[in-house]
Coordinates of C-alpha atoms and ligand atoms in Angstrom, one line a residue:
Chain A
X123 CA 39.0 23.9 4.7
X124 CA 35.9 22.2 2.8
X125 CA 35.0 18.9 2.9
X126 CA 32.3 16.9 1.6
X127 CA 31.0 13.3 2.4
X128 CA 29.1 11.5 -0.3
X129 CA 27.3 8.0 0.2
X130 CA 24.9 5.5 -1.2
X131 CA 23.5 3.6 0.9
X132 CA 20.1 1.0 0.5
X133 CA 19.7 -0.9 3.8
X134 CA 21.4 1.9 6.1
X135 CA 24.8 0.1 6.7
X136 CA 26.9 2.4 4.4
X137 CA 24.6 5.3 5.6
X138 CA 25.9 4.3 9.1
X139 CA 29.5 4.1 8.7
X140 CA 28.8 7.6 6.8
X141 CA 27.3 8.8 9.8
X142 CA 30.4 8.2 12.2
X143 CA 32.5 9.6 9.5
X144 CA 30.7 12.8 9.6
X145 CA 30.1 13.1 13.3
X146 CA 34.1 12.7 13.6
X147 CA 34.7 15.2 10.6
X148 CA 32.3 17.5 12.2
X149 CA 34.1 18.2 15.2
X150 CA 36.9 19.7 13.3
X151 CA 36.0 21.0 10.0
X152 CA 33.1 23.9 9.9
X153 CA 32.6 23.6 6.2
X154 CA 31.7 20.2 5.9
X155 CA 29.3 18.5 3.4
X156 CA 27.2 15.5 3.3
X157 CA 25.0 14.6 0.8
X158 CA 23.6 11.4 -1.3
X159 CA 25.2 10.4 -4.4
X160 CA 22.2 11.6 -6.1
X161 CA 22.0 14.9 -5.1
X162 CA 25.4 15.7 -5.9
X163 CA 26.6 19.6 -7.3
X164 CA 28.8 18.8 -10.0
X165 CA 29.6 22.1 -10.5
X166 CA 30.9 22.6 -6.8
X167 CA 32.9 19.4 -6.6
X168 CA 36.1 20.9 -7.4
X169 CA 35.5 23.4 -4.6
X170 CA 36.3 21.1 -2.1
X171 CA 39.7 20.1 0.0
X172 CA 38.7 16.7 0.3
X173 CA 36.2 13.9 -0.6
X174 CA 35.4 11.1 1.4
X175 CA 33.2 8.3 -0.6
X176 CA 31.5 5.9 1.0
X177 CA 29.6 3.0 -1.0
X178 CA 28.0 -0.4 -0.8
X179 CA 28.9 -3.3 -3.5
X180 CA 26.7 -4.5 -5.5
X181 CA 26.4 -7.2 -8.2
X182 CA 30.2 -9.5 -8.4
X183 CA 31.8 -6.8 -6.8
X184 CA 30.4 -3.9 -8.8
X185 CA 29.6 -0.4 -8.1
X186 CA 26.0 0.6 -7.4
X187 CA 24.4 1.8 -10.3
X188 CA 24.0 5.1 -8.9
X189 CA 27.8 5.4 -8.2
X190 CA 28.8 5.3 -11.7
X191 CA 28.1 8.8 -12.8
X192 CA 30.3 10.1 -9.5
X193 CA 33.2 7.2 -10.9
X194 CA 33.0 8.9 -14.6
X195 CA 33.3 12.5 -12.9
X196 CA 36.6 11.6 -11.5
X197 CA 37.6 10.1 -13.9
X198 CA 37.3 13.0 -16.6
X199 CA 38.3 15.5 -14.2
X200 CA 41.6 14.0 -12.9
X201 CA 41.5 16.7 -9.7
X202 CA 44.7 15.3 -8.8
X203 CA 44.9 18.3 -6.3
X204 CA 42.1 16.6 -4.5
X205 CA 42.5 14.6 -1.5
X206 CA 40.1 11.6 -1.6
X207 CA 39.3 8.6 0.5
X208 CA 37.0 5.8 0.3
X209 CA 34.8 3.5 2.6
X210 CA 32.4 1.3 2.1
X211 CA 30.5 -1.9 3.6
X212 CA 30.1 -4.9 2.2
X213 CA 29.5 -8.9 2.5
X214 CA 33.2 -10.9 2.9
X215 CA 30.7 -14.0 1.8
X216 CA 31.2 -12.8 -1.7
X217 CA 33.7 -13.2 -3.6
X218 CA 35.3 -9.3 -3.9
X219 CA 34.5 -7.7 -0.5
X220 CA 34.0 -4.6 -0.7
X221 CA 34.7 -4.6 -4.4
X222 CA 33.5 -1.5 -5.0
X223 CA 35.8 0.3 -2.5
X224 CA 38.6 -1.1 -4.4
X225 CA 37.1 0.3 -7.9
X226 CA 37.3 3.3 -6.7
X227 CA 40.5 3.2 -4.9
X228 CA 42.3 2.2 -8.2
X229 CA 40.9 4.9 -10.1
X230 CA 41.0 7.0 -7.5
X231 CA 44.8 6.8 -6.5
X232 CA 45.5 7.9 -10.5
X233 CA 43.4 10.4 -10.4
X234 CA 43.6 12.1 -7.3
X235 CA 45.5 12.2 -3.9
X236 CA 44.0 9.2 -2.5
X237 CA 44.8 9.3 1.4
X238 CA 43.0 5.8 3.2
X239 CA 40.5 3.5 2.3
X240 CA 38.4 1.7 4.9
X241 CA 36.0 -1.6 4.6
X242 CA 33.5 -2.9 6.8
X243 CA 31.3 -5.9 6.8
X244 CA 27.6 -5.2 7.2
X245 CA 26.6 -2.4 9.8
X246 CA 29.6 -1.3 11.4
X247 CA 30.5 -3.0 14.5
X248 CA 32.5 -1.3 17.6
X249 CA 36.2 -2.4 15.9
X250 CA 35.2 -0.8 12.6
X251 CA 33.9 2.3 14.4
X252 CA 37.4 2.6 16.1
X253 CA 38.8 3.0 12.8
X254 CA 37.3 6.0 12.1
X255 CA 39.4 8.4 14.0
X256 CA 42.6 7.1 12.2
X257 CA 40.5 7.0 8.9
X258 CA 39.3 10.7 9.5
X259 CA 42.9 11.8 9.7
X260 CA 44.5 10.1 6.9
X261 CA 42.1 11.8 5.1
X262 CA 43.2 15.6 6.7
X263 CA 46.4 17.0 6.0
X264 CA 47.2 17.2 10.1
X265 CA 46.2 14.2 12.6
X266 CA 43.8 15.6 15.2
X267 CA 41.4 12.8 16.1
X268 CA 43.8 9.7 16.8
Chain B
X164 CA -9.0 -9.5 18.2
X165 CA -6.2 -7.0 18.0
X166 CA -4.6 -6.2 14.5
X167 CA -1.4 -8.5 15.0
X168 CA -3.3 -11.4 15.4
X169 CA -5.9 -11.1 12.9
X170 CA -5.8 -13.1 9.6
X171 CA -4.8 -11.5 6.8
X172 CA -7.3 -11.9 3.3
X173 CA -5.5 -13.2 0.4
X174 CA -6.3 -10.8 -1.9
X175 CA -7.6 -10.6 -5.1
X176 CA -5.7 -11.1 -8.0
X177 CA -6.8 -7.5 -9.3
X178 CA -8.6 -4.9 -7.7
X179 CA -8.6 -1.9 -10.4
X180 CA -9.9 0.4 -7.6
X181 CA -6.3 0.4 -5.7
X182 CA -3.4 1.8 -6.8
X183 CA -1.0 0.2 -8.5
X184 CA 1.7 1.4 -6.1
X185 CA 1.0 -0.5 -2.9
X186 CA 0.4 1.3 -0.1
X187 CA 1.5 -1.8 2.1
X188 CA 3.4 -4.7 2.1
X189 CA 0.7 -6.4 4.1
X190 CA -3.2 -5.6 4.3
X191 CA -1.9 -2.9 1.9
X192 CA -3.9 -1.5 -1.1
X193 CA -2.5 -2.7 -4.7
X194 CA -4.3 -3.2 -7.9
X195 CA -2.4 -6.3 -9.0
X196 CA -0.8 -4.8 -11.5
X197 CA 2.9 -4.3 -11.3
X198 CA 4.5 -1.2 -13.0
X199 CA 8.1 -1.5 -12.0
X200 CA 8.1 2.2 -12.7
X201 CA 6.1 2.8 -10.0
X202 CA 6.7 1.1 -6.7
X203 CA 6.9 1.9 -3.2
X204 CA 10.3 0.7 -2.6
X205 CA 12.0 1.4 -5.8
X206 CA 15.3 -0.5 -4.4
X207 CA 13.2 -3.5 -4.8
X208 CA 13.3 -3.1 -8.9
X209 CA 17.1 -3.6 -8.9
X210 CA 17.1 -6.6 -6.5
X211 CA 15.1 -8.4 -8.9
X212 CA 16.9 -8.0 -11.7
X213 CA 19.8 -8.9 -10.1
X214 CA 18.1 -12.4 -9.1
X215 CA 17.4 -12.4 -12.2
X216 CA 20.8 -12.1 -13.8
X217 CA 21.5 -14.8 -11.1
X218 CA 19.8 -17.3 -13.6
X219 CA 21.5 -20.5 -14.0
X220 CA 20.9 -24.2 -13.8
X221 CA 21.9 -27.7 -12.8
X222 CA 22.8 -29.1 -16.1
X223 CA 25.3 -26.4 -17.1
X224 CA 27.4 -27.3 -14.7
X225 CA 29.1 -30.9 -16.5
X226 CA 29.4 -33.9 -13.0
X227 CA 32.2 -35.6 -15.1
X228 CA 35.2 -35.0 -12.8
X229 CA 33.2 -35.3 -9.5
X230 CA 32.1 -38.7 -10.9
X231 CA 35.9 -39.6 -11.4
X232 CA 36.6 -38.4 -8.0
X233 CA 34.4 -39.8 -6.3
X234 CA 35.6 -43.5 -6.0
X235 CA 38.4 -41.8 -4.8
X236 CA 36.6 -40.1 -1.7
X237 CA 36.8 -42.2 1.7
X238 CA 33.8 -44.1 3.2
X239 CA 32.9 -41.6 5.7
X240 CA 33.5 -38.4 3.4
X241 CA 30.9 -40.1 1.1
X242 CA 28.6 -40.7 3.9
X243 CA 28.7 -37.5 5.1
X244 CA 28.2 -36.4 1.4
X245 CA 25.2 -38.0 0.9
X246 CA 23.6 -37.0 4.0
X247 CA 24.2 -33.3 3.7
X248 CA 23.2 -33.6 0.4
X249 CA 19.4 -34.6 0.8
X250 CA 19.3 -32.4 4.3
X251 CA 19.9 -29.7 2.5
X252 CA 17.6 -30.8 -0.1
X253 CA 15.1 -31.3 2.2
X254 CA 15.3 -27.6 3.3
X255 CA 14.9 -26.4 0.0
X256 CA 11.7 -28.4 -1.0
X257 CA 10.4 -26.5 2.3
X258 CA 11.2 -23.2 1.1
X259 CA 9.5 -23.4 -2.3
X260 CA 6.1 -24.0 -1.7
X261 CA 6.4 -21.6 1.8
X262 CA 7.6 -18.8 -0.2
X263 CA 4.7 -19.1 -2.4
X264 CA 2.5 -19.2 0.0
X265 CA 3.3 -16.1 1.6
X266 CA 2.8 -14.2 -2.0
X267 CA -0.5 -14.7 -1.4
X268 CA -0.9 -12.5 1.3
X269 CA 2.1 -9.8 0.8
X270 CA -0.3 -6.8 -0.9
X271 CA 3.0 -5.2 -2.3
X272 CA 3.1 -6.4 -6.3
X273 CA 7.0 -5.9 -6.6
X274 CA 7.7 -8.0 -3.2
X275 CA 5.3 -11.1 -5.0
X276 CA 7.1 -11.1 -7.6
X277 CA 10.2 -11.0 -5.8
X278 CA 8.6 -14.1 -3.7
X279 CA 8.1 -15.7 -6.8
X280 CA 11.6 -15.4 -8.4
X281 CA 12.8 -16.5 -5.2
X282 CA 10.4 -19.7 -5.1
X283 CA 11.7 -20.8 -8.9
X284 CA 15.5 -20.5 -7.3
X285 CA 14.7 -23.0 -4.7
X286 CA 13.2 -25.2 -7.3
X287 CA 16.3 -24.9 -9.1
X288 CA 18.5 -25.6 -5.4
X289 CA 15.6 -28.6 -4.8
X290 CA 16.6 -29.7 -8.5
X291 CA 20.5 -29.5 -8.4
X292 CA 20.7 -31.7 -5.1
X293 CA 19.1 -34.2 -7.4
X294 CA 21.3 -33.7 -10.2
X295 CA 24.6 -34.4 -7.8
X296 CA 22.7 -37.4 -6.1
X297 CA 21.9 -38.9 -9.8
X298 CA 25.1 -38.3 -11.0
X299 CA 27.0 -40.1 -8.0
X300 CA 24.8 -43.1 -6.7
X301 CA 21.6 -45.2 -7.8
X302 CA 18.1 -44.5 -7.6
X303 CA 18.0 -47.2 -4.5
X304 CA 20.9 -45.8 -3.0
X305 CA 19.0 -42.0 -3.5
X306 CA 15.7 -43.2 -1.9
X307 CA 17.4 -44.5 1.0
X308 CA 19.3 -41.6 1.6
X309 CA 15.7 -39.3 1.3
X310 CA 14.4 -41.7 3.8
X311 CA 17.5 -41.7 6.1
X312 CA 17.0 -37.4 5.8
X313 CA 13.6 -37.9 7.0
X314 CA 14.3 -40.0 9.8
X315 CA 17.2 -38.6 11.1
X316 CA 16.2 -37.2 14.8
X317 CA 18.5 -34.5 14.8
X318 CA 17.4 -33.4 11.2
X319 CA 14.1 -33.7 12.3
X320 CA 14.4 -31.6 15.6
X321 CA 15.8 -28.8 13.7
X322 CA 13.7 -28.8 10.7
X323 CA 11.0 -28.9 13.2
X324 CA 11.6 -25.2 14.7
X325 CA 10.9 -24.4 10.8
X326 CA 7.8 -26.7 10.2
X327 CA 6.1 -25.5 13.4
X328 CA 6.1 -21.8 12.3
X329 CA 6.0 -22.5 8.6
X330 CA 2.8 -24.7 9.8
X331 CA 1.3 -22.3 12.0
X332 CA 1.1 -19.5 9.4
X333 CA -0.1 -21.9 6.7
X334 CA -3.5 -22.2 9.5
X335 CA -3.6 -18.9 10.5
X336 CA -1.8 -16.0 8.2
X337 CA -1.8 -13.4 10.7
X338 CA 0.8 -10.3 10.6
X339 CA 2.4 -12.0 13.9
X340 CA 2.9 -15.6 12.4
X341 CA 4.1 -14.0 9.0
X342 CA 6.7 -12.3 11.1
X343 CA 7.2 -15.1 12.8
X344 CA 7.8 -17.0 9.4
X345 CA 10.4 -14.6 8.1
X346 CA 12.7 -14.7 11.2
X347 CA 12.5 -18.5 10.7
X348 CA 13.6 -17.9 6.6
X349 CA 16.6 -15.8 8.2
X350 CA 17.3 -19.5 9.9
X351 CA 16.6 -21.6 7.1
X352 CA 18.3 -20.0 4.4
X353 CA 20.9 -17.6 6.4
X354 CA 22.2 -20.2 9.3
X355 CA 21.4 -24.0 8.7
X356 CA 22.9 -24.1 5.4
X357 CA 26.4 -23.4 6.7
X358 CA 27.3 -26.6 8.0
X359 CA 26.7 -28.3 5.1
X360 CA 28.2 -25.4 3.0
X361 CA 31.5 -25.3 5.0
X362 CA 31.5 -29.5 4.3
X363 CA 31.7 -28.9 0.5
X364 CA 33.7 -25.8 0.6
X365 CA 36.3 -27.9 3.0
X366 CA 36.6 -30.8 0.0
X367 CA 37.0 -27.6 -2.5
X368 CA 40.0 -26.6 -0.1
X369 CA 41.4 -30.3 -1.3
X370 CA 40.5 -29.6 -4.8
X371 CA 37.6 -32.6 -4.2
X372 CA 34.2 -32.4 -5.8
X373 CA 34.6 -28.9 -7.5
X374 CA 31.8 -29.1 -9.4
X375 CA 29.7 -29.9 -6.8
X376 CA 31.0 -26.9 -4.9
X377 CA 30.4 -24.8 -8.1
X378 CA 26.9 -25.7 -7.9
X379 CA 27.1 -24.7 -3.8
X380 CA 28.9 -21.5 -4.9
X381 CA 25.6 -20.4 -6.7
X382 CA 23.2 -21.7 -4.1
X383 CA 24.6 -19.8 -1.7
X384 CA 25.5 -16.9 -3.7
X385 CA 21.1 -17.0 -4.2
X386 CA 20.9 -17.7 -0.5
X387 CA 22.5 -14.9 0.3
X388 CA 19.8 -12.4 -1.9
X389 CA 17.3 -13.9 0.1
X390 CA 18.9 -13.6 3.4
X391 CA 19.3 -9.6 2.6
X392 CA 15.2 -9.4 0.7
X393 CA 14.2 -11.4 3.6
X394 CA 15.9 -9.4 6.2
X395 CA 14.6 -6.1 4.3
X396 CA 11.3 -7.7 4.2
X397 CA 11.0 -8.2 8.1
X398 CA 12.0 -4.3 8.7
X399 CA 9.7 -2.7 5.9
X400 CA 7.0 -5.1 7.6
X401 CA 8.0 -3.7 11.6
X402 CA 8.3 -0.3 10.1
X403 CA 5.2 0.1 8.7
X404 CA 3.4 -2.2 11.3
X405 CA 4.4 -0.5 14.5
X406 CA 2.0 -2.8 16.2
X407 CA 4.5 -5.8 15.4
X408 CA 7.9 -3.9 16.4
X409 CA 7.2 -4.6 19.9
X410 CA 10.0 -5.5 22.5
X411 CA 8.6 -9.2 22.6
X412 CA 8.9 -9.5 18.8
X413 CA 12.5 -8.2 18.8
X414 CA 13.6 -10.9 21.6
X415 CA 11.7 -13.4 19.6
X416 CA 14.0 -12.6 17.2
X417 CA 17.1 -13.1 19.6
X418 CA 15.6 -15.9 21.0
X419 CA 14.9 -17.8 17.7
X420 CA 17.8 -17.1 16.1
X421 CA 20.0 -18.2 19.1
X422 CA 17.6 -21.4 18.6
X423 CA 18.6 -22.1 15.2
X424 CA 22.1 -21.5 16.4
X425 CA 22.2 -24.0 19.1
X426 CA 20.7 -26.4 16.3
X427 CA 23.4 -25.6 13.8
X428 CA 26.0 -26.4 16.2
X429 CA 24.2 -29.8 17.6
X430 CA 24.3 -30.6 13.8
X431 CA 27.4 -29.6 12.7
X432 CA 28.9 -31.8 16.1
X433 CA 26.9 -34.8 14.6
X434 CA 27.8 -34.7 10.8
X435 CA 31.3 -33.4 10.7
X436 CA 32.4 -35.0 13.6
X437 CA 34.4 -37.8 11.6
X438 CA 35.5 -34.9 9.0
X439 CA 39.3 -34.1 9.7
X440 CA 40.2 -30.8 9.0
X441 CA 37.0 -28.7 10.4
X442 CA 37.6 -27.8 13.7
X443 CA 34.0 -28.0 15.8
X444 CA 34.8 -25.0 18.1
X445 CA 35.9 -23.1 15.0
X446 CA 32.7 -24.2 13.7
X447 CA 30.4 -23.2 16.7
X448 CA 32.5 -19.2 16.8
X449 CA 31.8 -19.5 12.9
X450 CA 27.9 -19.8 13.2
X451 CA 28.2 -17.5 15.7
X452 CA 29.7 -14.4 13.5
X453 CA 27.1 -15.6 11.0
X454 CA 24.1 -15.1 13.0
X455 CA 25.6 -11.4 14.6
X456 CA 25.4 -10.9 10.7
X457 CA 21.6 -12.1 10.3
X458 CA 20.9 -9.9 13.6
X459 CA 22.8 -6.5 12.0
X460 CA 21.2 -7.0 8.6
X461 CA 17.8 -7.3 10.4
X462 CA 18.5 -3.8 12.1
X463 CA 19.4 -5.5 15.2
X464 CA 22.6 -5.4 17.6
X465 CA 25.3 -8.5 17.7
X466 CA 24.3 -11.2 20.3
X467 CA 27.5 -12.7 20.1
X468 CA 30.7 -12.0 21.1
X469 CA 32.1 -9.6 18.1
X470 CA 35.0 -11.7 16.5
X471 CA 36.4 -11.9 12.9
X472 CA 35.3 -14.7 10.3
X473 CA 36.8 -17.6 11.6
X474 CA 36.4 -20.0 8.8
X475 CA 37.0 -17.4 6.0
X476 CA 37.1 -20.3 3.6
X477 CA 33.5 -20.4 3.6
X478 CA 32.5 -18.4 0.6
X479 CA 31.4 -18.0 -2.5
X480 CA 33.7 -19.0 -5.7
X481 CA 35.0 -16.0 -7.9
X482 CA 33.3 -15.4 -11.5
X483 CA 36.2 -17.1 -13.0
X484 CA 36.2 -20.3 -10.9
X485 CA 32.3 -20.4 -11.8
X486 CA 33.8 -20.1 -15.1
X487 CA 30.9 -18.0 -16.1
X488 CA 29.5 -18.7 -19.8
X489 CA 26.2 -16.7 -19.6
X490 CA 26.1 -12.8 -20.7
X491 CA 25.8 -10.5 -17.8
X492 CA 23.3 -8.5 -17.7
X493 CA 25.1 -6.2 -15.6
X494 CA 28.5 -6.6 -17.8
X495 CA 30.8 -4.7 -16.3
X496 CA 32.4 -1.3 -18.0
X497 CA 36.1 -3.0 -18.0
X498 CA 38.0 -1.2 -16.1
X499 CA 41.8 0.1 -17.0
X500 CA 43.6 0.9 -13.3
X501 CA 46.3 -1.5 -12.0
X502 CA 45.8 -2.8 -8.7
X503 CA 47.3 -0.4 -5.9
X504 CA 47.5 -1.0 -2.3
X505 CA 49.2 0.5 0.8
X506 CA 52.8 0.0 -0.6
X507 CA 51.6 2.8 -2.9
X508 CA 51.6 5.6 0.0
X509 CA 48.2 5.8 1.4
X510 CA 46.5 3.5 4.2
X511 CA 44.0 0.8 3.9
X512 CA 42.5 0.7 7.5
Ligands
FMN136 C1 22.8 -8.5 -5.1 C2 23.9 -8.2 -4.1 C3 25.2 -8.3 -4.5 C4 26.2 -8.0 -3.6 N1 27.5 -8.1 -4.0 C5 28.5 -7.9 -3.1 C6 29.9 -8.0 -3.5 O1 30.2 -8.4 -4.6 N2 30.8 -7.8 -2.5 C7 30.5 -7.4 -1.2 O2 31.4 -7.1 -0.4 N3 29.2 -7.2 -0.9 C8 28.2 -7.5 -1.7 N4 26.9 -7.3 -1.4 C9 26.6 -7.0 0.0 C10 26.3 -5.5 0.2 O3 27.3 -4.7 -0.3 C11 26.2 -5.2 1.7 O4 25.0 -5.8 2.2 C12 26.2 -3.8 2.1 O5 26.5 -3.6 3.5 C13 25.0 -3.0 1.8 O6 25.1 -1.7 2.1 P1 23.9 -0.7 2.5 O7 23.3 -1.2 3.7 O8 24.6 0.6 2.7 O9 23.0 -0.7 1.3 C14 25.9 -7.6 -2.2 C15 24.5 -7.6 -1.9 C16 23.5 -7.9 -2.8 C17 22.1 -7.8 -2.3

């Protein structure tokens, strides 16, 4: 199985939650990826099992600029095939927490097989990081971490 | 005198022998010339053009049905009103001048102007506290409510935790005080707004004064940006001054912080005591989850107990209830999917 991680993250709390994602992914699947939105391979995207996406929210709820060429990807791919999931952190003092995560979780669940979404506020605290087990199996065919 | 405590130059307003990249936030090397293109912390371009985009003002936002309602409010909710009204006000005329004052001395040209976009948006807060108050009651009536602001001892105790550090940079701009200045900016705009906030928010729950929260929606949406620059600001400033990310300078944060806290329930016991409807204990868990934000987005752990917004209420008004008239920078590419949630077969943890 091959699996890739792909984040943006500015003040590290996104890159965090990636982290525990990958740490937890890691124990189980050899071929795993993990890369910055902008360093993404186009060209080996459709290579993978599964995607997990994580992103901040910027603007009223917007995508991060730099997300928006990854969104346009999906979207004119359709890799229904593709098993997808999406976290992200975000400020629930705004209006659409986490807005972005549902962006992509709209588009993504026509698309492709979306499995689980996850959102956190801010850097992840202990109760988010619980989730991540449970979040890192939705996202596998088999449960093995929860 | 060791670096931490020694002042810093204001600089010159251009020094064509630096670089126009800074190589420093503080006692860095800059030219005074800003080329967005080229700065050291390019995330810094799109925060200001978000501020930017943020643009609005006082007299877009049309009193007329908050000046029906308002003969309609009850003695004490009008009381309370008018006192959270020119406290907060109060705080915002100390930010504007404080924030430029610190441009001075920040060597990084994209953080100045950042400073300085910041500054106009608490002229525009300062301003809008105005507007309400002139729209509402009489000059007399105003004056005497500035006066009863400035008197007030517990407004004065906690504005005073501000003022003292705010002061003491002012006399001496060393690295330590600016530090010192920025955790209390995390207290001014990120905690002792809230009590007033959740006041205005709580006579929006009773569809009372919604303009007024309008306008509260957008000072807080603002006050928000500054808490996450200023918070960026204090860990660019530790990281690239190990000499100030000591162990005494992280519990000064925790310590200062838990300060403000204490104050921002002392206040919240005073004003909203007579408001029906806010709970205080809800109040003091609420300030609580707000400051273990403030302590995460500074890098730091939660000092508080770790417990889910209690007062969820408190927040921001959508883009529609702003009823937003001004072209978005930013417009967004409209999107075509439906809505989907958990009903439609995968989980949302
Ligand atoms: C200008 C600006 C706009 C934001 N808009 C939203 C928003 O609409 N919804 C939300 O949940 N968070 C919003 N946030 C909060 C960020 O998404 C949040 O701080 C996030 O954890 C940052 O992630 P990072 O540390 O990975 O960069 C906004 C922050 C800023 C500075």
């Amino acid at each position: 199985m091959k699996a890739c991680i792909i984040y943006s993250s500015v003040t590290g709390n996104t890159y965090q939650l990636a982290q525990e994602v990958y740490d937890t992914l890691s124990a189980s699947i050899e071929d795993l990826d993990y890369v910055h939105v902008d360093e993404i391979d186009y060209d080996q995207l459709l290579n993978y099992d599964f995607i997990a996406i994580g992103t901040y929210t910027w603007g009223s709820g917007d995508l991060p600029m730099e997300m928006e060429p990854l969104f346009d990807w999906f979207e004119e791919q359709s890799p229904k095939h593709l098993r997808t999931a999406v976290f992200g952190t975000g400020d629930s003092f705004y209006p659409n927490f986490c807005g972005a995560v549902d962006l992509f979780r709209d588009m993504l669940y026509v698309k492709t097989t979306l499995t689980v979404t996850l959102k956190v506020e801010l850097m992840p605290q202990s109760h988010d990081i619980k989730k991540v087990p449970t979040f890192c199996d939705r996202l596998m065919p088999e449960p093995v971490y929860s | 005198m060791s670096f931490t405590d020694t002042p810093l130059s204001r600089i010159k307003l251009l020094n064509p022998t630096y670089p126009n990249k800074a190589t420093g936030v503080i006692n860095g090397q800059n030219s005074g010339l800003l080329n967005w293109n080229d700065i050291a912390y390019p995330q810094m371009y799109d925060l200001y053009q978000t501020l930017l985009s943020n643009f609005w003002k006082a007299q877009e936002i049309n009193m007329q049905d908050d000046i029906k309602q308002w003969d309609y409010l009850t003695e004490t909710e009008k009381d309370v009103f008018l006192r959270i009204n020119t406290q907060l006000a109060s705080l915002d005329s100390l930010q504007t001048p404080t924030m430029t004052q610190v441009m001075d001395y920040v060597t990084d040209s994209s953080f100045k102007a950042i400073f300085a976009v910041i500054s106009q948006q608490e002229a525009v807060h300062n301003e809008s506290y105005s507007y309400i108050l002139s729209s509402l009651v009489p000059l007399a009536e105003q004056n005497k409510r500035f006066d009863q602001a400035k008197e007030d001892p517990v407004v004065q105790k906690r504005n005073q935790l501000i003022l003292d550090h705010y002061e003491a940079f002012r006399e001496e701009p060393t690295p330590q005080k600016l530090y010192e200045l920025a955790i209390n900016s995390i207290n001014l705009e990120g905690i002792y707004f809230y009590a007033g906030f959740a006041f205005f928010y709580h006579l929006a729950r009773q569809q009372k004064m919604l303009k007024t929260s309008t306008m509260i929606s957008y000072i807080q949406r603002d006050e928000m940006q500054h808490a996450y620059f200023i918070s960026q600001f204090i860990r660019i400033l530790l990281t690239e001054n190990p000499e100030l990310n000591t162990d005494e300078n992280i519990q000064y944060a925790y310590d200062t912080i838990d300060r403000a806290v204490q104050l921002e329930k002392e206040w919240a016991n005073y004003i909203l005591e007579d408001i029906e409807g806010i709970d205080l204990e809800e109040f003091h868990h609420y300030v609580e989850y707000l400051a273990n934000k403030r302590f995460r987005q500074i890098g730091l752990d939660n000092y508080y107990p770790e417990r889910d917004n209690p007062m969820a209420w408190i927040h921001v008004f959508s883009d529609e209830m702003m009823n937003e008239t001004k072209s978005d920078f930013f417009e967004q590419k409209s999107r075509t999917y439906t809505k989907v949630s958990s009903s439609n077969g995968f989980d949302e943890l």
